[in-house]
Each structure stands twice: as structure tokens, then as C-alpha cells.
XYZ file of C-alpha atoms in Angstrom:
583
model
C 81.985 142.246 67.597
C 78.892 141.395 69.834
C 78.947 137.968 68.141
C 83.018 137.270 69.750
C 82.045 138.837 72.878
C 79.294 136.676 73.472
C 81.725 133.746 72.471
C 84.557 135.378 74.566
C 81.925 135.526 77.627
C 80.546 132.036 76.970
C 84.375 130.219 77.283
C 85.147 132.383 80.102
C 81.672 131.316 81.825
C 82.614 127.926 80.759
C 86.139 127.896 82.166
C 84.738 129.329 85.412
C 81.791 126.248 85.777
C 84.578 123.767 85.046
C 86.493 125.198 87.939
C 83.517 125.398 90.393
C 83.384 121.935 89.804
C 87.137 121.074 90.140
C 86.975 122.491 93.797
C 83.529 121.387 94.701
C 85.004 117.571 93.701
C 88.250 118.404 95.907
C 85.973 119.767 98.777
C 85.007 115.992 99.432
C 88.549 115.478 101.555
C 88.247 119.606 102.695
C 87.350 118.513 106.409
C 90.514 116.386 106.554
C 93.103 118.235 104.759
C 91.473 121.467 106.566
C 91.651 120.241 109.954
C 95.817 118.785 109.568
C 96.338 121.970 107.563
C 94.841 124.006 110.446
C 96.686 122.318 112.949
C 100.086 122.495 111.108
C 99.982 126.406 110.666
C 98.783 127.049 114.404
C 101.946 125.119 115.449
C 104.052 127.027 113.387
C 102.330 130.438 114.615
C 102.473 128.847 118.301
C 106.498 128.055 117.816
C 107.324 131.465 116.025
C 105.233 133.211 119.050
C 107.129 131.489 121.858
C 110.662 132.646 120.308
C 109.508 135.948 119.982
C 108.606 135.598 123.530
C 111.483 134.361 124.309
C 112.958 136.621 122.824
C 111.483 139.875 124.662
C 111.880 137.297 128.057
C 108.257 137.502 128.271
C 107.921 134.486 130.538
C 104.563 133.862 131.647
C 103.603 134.682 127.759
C 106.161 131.685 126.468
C 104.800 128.859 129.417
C 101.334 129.375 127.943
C 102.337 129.547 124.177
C 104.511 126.119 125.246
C 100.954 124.987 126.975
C 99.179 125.862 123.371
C 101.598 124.567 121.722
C 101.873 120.603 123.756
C 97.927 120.452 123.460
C 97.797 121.495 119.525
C 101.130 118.855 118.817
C 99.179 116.120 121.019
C 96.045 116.968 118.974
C 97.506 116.968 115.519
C 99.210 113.597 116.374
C 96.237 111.573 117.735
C 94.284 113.361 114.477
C 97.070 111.480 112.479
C 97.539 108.272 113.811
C 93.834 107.862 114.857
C 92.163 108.889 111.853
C 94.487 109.064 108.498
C 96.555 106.400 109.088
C 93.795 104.066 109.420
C 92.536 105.720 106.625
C 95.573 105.075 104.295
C 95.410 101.578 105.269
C 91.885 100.976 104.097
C 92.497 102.970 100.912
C 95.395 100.537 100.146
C 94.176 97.160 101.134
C 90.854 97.975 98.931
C 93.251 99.348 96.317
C 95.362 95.939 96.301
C 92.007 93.725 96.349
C 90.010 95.343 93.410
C 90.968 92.389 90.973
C 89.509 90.036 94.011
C 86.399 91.701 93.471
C 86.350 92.717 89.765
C 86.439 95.907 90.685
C 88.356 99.115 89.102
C 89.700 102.571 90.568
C 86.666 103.719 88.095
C 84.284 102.012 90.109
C 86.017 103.337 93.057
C 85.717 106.795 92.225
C 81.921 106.521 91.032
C 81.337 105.272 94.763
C 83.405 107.553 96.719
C 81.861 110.630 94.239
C 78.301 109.428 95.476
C 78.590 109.031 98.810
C 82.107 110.538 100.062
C 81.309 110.027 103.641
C 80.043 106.545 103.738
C 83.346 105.890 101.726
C 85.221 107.198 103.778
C 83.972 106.027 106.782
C 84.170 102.411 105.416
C 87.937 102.609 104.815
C 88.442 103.987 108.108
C 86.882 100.990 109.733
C 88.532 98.445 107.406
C 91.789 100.164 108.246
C 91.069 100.196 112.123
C 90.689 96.672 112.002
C 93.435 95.684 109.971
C 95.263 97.810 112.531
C 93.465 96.439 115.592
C 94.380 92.653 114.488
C 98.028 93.306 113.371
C 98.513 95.040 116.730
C 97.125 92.034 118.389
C 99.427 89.410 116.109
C 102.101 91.138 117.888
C 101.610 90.616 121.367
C 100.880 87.361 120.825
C 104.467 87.810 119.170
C 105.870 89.131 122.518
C 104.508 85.765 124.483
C 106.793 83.678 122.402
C 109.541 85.566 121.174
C 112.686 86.507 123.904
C 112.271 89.640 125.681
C 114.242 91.995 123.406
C 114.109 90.622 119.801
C 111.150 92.758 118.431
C 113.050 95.838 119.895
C 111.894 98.268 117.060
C 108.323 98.186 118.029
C 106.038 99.300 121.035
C 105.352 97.078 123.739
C 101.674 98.242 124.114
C 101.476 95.823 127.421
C 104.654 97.394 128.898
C 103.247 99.401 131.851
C 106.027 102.461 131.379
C 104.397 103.138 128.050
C 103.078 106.519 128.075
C 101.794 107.384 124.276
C 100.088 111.025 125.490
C 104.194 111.712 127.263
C 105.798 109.940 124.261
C 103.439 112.315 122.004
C 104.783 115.378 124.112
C 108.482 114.589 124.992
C 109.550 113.129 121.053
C 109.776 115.759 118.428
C 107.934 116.043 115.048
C 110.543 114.445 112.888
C 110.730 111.595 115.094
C 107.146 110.614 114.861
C 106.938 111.735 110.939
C 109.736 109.423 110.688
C 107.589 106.980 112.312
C 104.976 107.472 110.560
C 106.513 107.208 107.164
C 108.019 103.526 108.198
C 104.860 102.107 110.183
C 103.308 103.415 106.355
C 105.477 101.484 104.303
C 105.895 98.543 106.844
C 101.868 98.046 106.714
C 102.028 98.842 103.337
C 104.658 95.888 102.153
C 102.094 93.675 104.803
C 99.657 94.138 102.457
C 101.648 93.494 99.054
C 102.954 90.551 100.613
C 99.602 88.686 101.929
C 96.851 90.435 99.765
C 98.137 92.066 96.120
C 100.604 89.118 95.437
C 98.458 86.191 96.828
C 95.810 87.634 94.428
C 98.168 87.506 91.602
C 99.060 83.997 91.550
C 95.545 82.768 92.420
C 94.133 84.098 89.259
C 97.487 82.472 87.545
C 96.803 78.697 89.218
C 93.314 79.538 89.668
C 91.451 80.975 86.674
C 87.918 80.743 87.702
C 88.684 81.201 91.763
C 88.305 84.924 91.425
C 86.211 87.397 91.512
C 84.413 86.564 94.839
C 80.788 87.290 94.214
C 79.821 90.491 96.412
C 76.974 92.209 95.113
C 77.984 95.766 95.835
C 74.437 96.801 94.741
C 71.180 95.599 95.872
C 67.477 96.275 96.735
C 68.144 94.816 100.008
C 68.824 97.689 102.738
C 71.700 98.164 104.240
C 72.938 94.977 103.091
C 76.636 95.592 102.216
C 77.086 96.932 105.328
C 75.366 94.267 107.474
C 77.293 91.483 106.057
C 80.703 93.511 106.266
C 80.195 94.235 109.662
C 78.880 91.042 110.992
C 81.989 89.473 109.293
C 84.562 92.154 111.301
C 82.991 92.100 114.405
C 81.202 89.232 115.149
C 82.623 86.061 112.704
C 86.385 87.191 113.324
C 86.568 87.766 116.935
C 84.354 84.782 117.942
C 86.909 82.768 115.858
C 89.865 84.803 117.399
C 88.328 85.442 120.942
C 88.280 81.653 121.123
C 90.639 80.213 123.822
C 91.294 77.524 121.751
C 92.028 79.079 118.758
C 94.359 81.818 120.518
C 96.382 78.562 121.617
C 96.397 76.778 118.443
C 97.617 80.142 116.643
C 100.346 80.493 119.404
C 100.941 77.031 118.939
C 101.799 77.556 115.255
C 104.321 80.870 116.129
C 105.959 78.447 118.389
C 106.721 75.645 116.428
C 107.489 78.097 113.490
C 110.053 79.802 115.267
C 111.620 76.609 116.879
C 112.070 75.398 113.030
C 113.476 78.314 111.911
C 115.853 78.618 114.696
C 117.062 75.555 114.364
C 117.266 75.550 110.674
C 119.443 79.029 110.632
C 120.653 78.583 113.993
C 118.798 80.935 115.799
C 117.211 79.576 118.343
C 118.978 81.458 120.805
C 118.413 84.939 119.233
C 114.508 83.669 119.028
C 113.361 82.419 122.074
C 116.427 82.295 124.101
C 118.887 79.816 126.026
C 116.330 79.106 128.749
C 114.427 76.543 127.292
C 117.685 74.709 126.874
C 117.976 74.128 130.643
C 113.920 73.176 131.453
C 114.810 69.532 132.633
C 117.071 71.244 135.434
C 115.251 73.272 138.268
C 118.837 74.403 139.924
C 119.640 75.488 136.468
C 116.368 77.839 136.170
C 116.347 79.257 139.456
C 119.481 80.318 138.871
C 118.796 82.065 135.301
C 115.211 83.216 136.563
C 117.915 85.075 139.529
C 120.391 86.877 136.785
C 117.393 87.377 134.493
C 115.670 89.265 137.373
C 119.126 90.955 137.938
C 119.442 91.985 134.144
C 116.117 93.719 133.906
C 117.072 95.950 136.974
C 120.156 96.821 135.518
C 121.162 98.656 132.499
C 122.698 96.923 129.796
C 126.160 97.771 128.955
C 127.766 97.991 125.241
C 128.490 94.468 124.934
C 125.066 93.125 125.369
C 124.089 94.365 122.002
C 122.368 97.262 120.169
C 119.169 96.151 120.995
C 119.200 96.303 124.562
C 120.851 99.578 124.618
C 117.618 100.834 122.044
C 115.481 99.663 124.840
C 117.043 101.520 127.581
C 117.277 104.560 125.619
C 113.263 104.549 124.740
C 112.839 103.142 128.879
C 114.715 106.059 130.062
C 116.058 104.199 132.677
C 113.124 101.767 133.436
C 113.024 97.571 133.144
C 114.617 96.660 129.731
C 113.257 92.981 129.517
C 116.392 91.901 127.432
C 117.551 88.812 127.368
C 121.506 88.028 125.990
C 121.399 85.787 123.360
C 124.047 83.577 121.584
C 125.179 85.088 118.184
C 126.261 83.074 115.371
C 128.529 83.512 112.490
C 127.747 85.194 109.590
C 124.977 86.719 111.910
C 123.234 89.672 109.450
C 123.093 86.604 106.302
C 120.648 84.144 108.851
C 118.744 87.712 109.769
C 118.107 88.234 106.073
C 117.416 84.580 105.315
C 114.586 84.379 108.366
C 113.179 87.784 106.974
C 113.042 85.966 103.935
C 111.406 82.355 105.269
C 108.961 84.209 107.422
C 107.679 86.501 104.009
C 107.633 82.774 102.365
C 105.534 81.480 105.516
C 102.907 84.541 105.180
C 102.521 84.230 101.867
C 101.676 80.781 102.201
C 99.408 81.390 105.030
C 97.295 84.494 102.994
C 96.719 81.804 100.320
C 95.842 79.046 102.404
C 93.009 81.857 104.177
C 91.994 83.339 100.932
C 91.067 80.097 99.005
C 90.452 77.164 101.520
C 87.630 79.084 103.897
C 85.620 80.352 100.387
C 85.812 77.112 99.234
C 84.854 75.200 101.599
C 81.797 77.336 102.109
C 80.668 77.702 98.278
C 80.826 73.595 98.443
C 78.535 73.746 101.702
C 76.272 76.305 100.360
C 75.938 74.267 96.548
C 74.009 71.738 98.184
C 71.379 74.362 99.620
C 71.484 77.058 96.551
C 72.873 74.583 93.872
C 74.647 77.109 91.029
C 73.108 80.493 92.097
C 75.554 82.745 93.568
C 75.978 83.453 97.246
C 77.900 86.720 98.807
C 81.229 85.352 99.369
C 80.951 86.853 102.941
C 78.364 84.221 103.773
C 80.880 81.636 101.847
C 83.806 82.990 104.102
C 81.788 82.666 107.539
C 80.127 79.773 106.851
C 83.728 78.419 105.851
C 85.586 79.839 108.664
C 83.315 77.797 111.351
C 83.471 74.670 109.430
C 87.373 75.343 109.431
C 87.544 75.803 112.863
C 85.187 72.949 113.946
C 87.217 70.293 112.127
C 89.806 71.263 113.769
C 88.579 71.871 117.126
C 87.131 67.870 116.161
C 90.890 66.327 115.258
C 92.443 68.138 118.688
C 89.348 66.362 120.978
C 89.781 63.151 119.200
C 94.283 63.365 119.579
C 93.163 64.471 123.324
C 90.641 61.145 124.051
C 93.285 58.922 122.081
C 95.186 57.634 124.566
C 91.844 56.386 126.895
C 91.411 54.029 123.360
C 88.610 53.915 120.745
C 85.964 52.143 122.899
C 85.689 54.885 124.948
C 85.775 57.628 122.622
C 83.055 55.858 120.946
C 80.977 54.082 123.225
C 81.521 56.310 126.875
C 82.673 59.705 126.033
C 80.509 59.864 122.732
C 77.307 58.371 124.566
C 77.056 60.301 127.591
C 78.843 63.065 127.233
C 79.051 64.523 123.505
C 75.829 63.710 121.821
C 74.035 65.223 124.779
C 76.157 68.262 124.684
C 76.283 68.482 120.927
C 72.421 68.753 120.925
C 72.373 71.345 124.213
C 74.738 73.442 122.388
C 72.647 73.130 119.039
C 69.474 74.277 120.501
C 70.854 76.965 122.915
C 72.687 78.168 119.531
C 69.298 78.011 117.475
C 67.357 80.282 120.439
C 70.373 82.863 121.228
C 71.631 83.037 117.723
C 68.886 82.264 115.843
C 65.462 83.118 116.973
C 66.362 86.624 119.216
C 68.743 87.957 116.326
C 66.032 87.452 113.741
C 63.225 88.833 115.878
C 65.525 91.578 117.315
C 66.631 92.555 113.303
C 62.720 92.572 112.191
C 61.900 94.865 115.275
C 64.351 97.033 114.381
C 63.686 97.490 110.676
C 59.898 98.212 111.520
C 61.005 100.648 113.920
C 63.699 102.382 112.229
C 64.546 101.213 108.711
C 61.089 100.947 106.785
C 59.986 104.290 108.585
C 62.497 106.037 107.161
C 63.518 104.508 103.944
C 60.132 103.504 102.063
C 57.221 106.045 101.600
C 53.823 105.463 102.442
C 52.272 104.294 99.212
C 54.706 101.955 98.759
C 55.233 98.099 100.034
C 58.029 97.961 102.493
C 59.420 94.331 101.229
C 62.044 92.496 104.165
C 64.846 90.507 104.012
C 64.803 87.634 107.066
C 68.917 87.017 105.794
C 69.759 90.568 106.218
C 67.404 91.124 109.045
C 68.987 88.407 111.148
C 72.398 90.087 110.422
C 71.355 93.309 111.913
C 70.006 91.513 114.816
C 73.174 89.814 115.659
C 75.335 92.745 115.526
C 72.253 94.542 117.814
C 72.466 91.658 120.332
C 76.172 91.745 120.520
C 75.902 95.427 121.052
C 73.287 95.233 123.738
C 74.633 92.642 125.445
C 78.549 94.566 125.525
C 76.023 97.546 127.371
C 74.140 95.237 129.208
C 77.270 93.718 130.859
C 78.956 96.944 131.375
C 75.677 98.639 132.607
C 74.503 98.292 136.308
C 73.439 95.300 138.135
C 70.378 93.766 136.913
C 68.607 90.489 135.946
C 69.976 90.514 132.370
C 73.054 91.003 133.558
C 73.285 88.449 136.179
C 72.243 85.651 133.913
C 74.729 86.540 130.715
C 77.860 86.726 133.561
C 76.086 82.930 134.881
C 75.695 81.697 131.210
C 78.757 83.033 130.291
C 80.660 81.801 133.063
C 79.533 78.085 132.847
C 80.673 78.043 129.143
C 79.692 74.935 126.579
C 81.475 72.365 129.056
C 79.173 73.106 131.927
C 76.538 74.616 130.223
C 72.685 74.429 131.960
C 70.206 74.152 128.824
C 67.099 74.558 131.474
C 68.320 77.573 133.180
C 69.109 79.177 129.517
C 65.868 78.604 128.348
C 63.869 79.433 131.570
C 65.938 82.701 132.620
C 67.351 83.710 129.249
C 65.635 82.520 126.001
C 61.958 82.342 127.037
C 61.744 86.389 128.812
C 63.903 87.818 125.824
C 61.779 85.534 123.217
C 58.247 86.575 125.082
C 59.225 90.669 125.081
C 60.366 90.495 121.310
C 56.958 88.631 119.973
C 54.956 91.065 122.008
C 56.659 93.977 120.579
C 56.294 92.666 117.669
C 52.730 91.520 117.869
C 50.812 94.024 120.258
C 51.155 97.083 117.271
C 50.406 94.735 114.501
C 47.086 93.402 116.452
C 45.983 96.765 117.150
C 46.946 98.374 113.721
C 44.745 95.420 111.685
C 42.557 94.082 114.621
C 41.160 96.995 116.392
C 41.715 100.433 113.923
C 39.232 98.824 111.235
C 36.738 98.738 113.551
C 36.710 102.305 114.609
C 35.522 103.008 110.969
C 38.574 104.881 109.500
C 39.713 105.811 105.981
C 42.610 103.218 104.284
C 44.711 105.958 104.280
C 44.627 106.101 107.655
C 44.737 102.498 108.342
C 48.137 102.512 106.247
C 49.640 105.411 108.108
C 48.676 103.461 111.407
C 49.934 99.988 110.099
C 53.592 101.787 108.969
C 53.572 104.233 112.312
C 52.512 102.316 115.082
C 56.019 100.725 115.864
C 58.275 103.883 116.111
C 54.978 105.777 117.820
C 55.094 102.815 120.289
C 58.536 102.963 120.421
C 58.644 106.556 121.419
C 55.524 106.562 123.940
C 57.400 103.129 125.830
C 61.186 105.906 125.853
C 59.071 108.776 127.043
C 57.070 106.959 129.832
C 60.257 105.267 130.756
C 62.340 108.525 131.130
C 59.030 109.575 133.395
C 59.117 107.131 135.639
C 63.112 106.890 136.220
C 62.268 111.039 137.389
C 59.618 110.373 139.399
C 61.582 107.583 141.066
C 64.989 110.108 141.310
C 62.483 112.713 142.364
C 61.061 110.353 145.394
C 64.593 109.821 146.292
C 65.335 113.334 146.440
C 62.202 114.105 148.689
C 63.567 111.222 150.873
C 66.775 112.643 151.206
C 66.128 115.908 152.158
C 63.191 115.054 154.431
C 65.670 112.363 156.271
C 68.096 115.765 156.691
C 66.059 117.863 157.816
């Protein structure tokens, strides 16, 4: 009998482990569910409380449980559409790109088990992005397409958009209906131009895939360097461009003038104003009714989509334009839905393959057949990408002036001087401060706190100059939006003269050369005294180790705390000042 109790005891102990394990594995996603959960039943409390109220005709009770009730509905909505749904986006584009990388839901789960918040936190900023860049593809949209044909989605320009009075004045079903479609809308996005492109590049390309990202690595923070520096630093240089905003609007254009003309829906597309260009009577004229269209409201006849828009205006400037409808009107609708999923898919191949291609050629001739992270492959193929065809638009742009003078005048005195300004400016700025600024900062922050003292810290000058770029693009973004001082003044004068006018002496003699100078004596000054002078007080290696690995953040922290003085004693002095001049 003892025997089965133990045994009885022993499952039950066993049954109760397995399910303290069970919810300590759930408790990973308990801050998230918690906080939606949290929200959902303090709405319902708030709404049955304000009927009871109203109930009893307690009024000053129901205005504050309708007060409580606006500010918990406002926060459960920005908590949705802020945080999960960018969430769910990241979740699904890495779950539709594991066979890019090799990769498995296994693997997945391994990574998210070890480090939940990192994880999660990665797939939040993935999703942000994707969000952040398909938000952007459609105002660029809006500039080309007539006023009236992307009716179904939020003008984010329009100036009588109101999300925080949309949040309060539309009720829960209609933005959980929302939410549901902008879910499966992004989601389809993502079939369409990453799951499917995947597919039939492993059928017509075998050995394309798997890109080569080594997930782990000695080197510190090295995944997340590279990722970063790729989403915030390749892609909007690329897509901050001027000239590459053009040529991509360029591209919607004559895209939509082809398929307008091919299904006949050029009107629908971009209207019947561009018909009448050649005749200035003509325009004024439609410029007048257009102007007198937007200040009216559309009647029946004008269509279903101008009547959405002055249902969601409430009265405000529609910006619908009439368009010409053709026959068999829904078929041509289908068949452009169709061409333009044809035309992405297209596209997501043509980005996948051709940019990590071009780049693993470049980088064979450096690194022959050793492997490179395909996110140095994708930059380094990007820019190539984009300076060919920056190249082929100067060269269609010189022309008509004839090939002597592209080659002899223009070449001569204008391009191989500015090709070799630009070059060294690009060496100093990108180069030279990143690196130094990324070795700083790993002596200061990353080897203090990641490798113990009887061990070697080793450093990576590839992974150090990534963290230096994304720290001089972040200092920089402060610096400009700081207050007005010499930093400032020259990145708004370099900035504003551009590579056209660009002033290689005042660069180096205000810019390079005082940024250059304050990171080598940063950099120098601790490791002089740490070797130089502590040996020759006499001390222990022990101590000459702890001084060698401390000195930078100790540094670090006496230069903070003697600058916070001296900013008091200077705010102090102006107080003095100010009440002495009262008094």
C-alpha cells in the first residue's frame, strides 16, 4: 500500500511539474494577452456601469463612466494597432521566409523559448517597417492615381483625418472589422511577394536559396547590427533618395498608363485631365469644376465611391474626380487586380534575386568561395543597383549635348573631380568616424559588460563600423533637432549644398578633421594612460588589467558628471543674474 501511494504521489507530483511548466512556457506572451485582456473586461465593466447609471439617471456618474470608457477604447485601440498588429506582421513575413533562410518553426521556437523578449521585439520592428514602407507605397499611390480611386483606404495626408476622433466616434465592430481586413490584406501582400516568390526560386533556382545569415556567432551583437543597418540606414538612403522616389513614381506612372490603356481604364486611373494638357482654356476650365466638385457633395450618380468618401468626410472636401466607365466595368476591375498581382510578383523576384546576386559576384572577387552574410550581399547589391542606374539616367540626360562632350567636357571637368570629392568625403564621414565611433562605443559599453576580466575582449572592425553608422545616424537625427550649435550649423551647410555643390575643403576643415581629432583622443588619452603611465606607479597586473578594461566607461562617466556640473553652475549664474537684475 505505501509502495502505490508513493507511485500515486510521484504521477500526481509529476502531472503537477508538467503543468508548472505548461503555464510558465505560456507566461512568455502573459504581458500582451494580459494587458488586451485587461482592457477588454474594463470596457465591458465601464459599458455595463454606464447603463446601470443610466438607468438610475445618475448623470454626472454616466459622463465620467463615458469619460473612462473613451480613454480605455482609445487605449485598447492604439495597444492594437500599434503594437500587435505590427506584431502579426513580423510573425508572418518570418513565417513565409523560413525556407529563404533554411530555417524551421523548430528553430523558431528554440529562439523565441530563449530569449522571448528579444524575439519579440525583433518581429515588432520587422513588422513596423513593413508597415512604415507599405504605408509610404501608398501615398506615393495617391500622387498618381485620380483623387477617389483608392477610396477604401486612409488618406494619411488628408488634413480632416483625425485617427484619436475616428478611434472615439467609430464603434468596436467597425474597427475589428478593420482590423480583420487590413490582417488579411497585409497578409495576401506577403503570400504574393515573399512565400510564392520563394517557391518558384527554389523551383528555377536550386542552389539560389538559402541566403547565408549566420544566426549564431561569436561576434556581439552582430545579427542585430547588420539587420538594423540594413532597415534603417541601406533602405531609406536608397528610398530617401530624390532620385529614386522619382524613378519609382516614374514606374507607377507608366504602369498605370499601360494598364489603362490596355483594359481601358485610363479614365478610372488617372482621370480625363491629362487628355486635355495641350489646351490651357480646356484646363482652366476643368481645374474651375474640379474646384467646384470638391466643395460640393457628390450626388448618387457620381458613383459609390464618392459617396464612401463623403460619408467617412462627414461633410468635408471629397477630392473625387468623375471618371468615364466602360463596359463590362467589374471584368477590367478583376483583370487589373489580376495584372497588378502579376506585376508584384514579378517585381519581388526581380528584388529578391538580382540585388544578392549582384553583390555575392562583387564580394567573390574580395572573399573568393567563403560565405558572406547575405545582408552585406543585399547592401552592397542594392548601391551597385542603384548607381548603374543613376549612371544610364546621367548619360540619357547629357545625350543630346553629343558624345564629345560627355566625354571630353562634362567627364573632364566636372565628373572625375566630383567622383573623387564624393569618394573621399564618403571614406571620412562613412568610413573613418563610423569605425572610430563603433570601437569607442564597444570599449565603453559592450566589452565592459559582456567579457569578464580574465578574459581577452576580441573586436570585430566589420561589426564595429556597423554600430558606428547606425550611432552617427542617430546622433546626427539629435544633433539636427537639438539647439543651435556648431555641429549643427555645418550638417544643415553640408547638407544643404548636396553632392552637386558640395565643398570638399570646408567638409574636411569644419566637419571631418574636429569629429576625427575628438574620436582618436578619446580613444587614445585612456589607452596612453592605462599602458603608459599606470606601470610606472608600480602596481599589481591585476590592477593594470582592471585599469586597461575600466578606464573608458570611468572616463566616460567622470567627462557626463563634470559636464552635468558645469551646465548647473552655468543655469545657476543665470539664475543669480536674474534675480539680482529684479531686484
Amino acid at each position: 500500500m505505501r509502495n502505490i501511494s508513493v507511485g500515486i504521489n510521484g504521477d500526481w507530483c509529476k502531472k503537477l511539474l508538467g503543468c508548472k511548466i505548461v503555464y510558465v512556457r505560456a507566461s512568455h506572451f502573459e504581458g500582451l494577452i494580459t494587458t488586451i485582456v485587461g482592457y477588454v473586461l474594463l470596457a465591458i465593466t465601464l459599458i455595463v456601469c454606464h447603463g446601470l447609471a443610466a438607468l438610475v439617471r445618475f448623470q454626472r456618474s454616466r459622463r465620467l463612466l463615458g469619460v473612462c470608457y473613451i480613454v480605455v477604447k482609445v487605449s485598447l485601440l492604439v495597444v492594437v494597432e500599434i503594437g500587435v498588429f505590427p506584431l502579426i506582421c513580423g510573425w508572418w513575413l518570418d513565417i513565409c521566409s523560413l525556407e529563404m533562410f533554411d530555417a524551421s518553426l523548430k528553430d523558431r521556437e528554440l529562439s523565441f523559448e530563449s530569449a522571448p523578449g528579444t524575439t519579440m521585439f525583433l518581429h515588432w520592428l520587422v513588422g513596423m517597417v513593413y508597415v512604415f514602407y507599405f504605408a509610404s507605397f501608398i501615398l506615393l499611390l495617391r500622387e498618381v492615381l485620380r483623387p477617389g480611386v483608392l477610396w477604401f483606404l486612409r488618406n494619411l495626408n488628408d488634413p480632416d483625418f483625425n485617427p484619436v476622433q475616428e478611434m472615439i466616434h467609430l464603434p468596436i465592430y467597425r474597427h475589428l472589422r478593420r482590423f480583420i481586413l487590413s490582417v488579411v490584406v497585409f497578409g495576401s501582400i506577403v503570400l504574393l511577394m515573399l512565400w510564392l516568390p520563394i517557391r518558384i526560386i527554389k523551383h528555377i533556382f536550386p542552389s539560389f536559396l538559402p541566403y547565408n545569415v549566420m544566426l549564431y556567432s561569436d561576434a556581439p551583437v552582430s545579427e542585430l547590427s547588420l539587420e538594423l543597418l540594413l532597415l534603417q540606414v541601406v533602405l531609406p538612403a536608397l528610398l530617401e533618395q530624390g532620385h529614386t522616389r522619382q524613378w519609382l513614381k516614374g514606374l507607377v506612372r507608366a504602369w498605370t498608363v499601360t494598364a489603362g490603356y490596355l483594359l481601358d481604364l485610363h479614365s478610372y486611373l488617372l482621370g480625363d485631365q491629362e487628355d486635355n494638357e495641350n489646351n490651357a482654356n480646356q484646363q482652366a476650365n476643368n481645374n474651375n469644376n474640379q474646384q467646384a466638385r470638391n466643395n460640393a457633395i457628390p450626388v448618387v450618380g457620381e458613383g459609390l465611391h464618392a459617396a464612401h468618401q463623403a460619408i467617412l468626410q462627414q461633410g468635408g472636401p471629397v477630392g473625387f474626380q468623375p471618371y468615364h466607365r466602360p463596359m463590362k466595368f467589374p471584368l477590367r476591375i478583376v483583370l487589373l487586380i489580376l495584372f497588378m498581382c502579376v506585376t508584384l510578383l514579378l517585381a519581388s523576384l526581380v528584388c529578391l534575386t538580382l540585388p544578392v546576386f549582384t553583390g555575392r559576384w562583387l564580394m567573390s572577387f574580395w572573399t573568393g568561395s567563403a560565405k558572406i552574410h547575405e545582408l552585406y550581399t543585399a547592401a552592397c547589391g542594392l548601391y551597385v543597383c542603384w548607381l548603374s542606374i543613376r549612371a544610364i539616367t546621367v548619360l540619357l540626360a547629357w545625350m543630346p549635348q553629343g558624345r564629345r562632350v560627355i566625354l571630353l567636357k562634362e567627364w573632364k571637368k566636372r565628373g572625375m573631380d566630383k567622383i573623387m570629392k564624393t569618394l573621399i568625403v564618403a571614406v571620412l564621414l562613412a568610413g573613418v568616424i563610423p569605425l572610430l565611433l563603433g570601437l569607442l562605443f564597444e570599449l565603453v559599453i559592450v566589452a565592459p559588460l559582456r567579457v569578464p576580466l580574465d578574459q581577452t575582449p576580441l573586436f570585430y572592425p566589420w561589426q564595429d563600423w556597423a554600430l558606428g553608422v547606425l550611432h552617427a545616424k542617430i546622433i546626427a537625427a539629435i544633433t539636427l533637432m537639438g539647439p543651435q550649435w556648431w555641429l549643427k550649423t555645418v550638417i544643415e551647410q553640408v547638407y544643404a549644398n548636396g553632392i552637386r555643390n558640395i565643398d570638399l575643403h570646408f567638409i574636411i576643415r569644419k566637419l571631418a578633421a574636429p569629429v576625427i581629432a575628438v574620436l582618436l583622443l578619446s580613444l587614445c588619452i585612456p589607452y596612453v594612460i592605462a599602458v603608459g603611465i599606470v606601470p610606472l606607479l608600480g602596481v599589481t597586473m591585476e590592477m593594470q588589467n582592471l585599469v586597461q578594461r575600466r578606464i573608458y566607461p570611468f572616463l566616460l562617466m567622470v567627462v557626463v558628471l563634470m559636464g552635468i556640473l558645469f551646465f548647473q553652475i552655468r543655469q545657476f549664474k543665470r539664475l543669480y543674474e536674474h534675480i539680482k537684475n529684479d531686484k
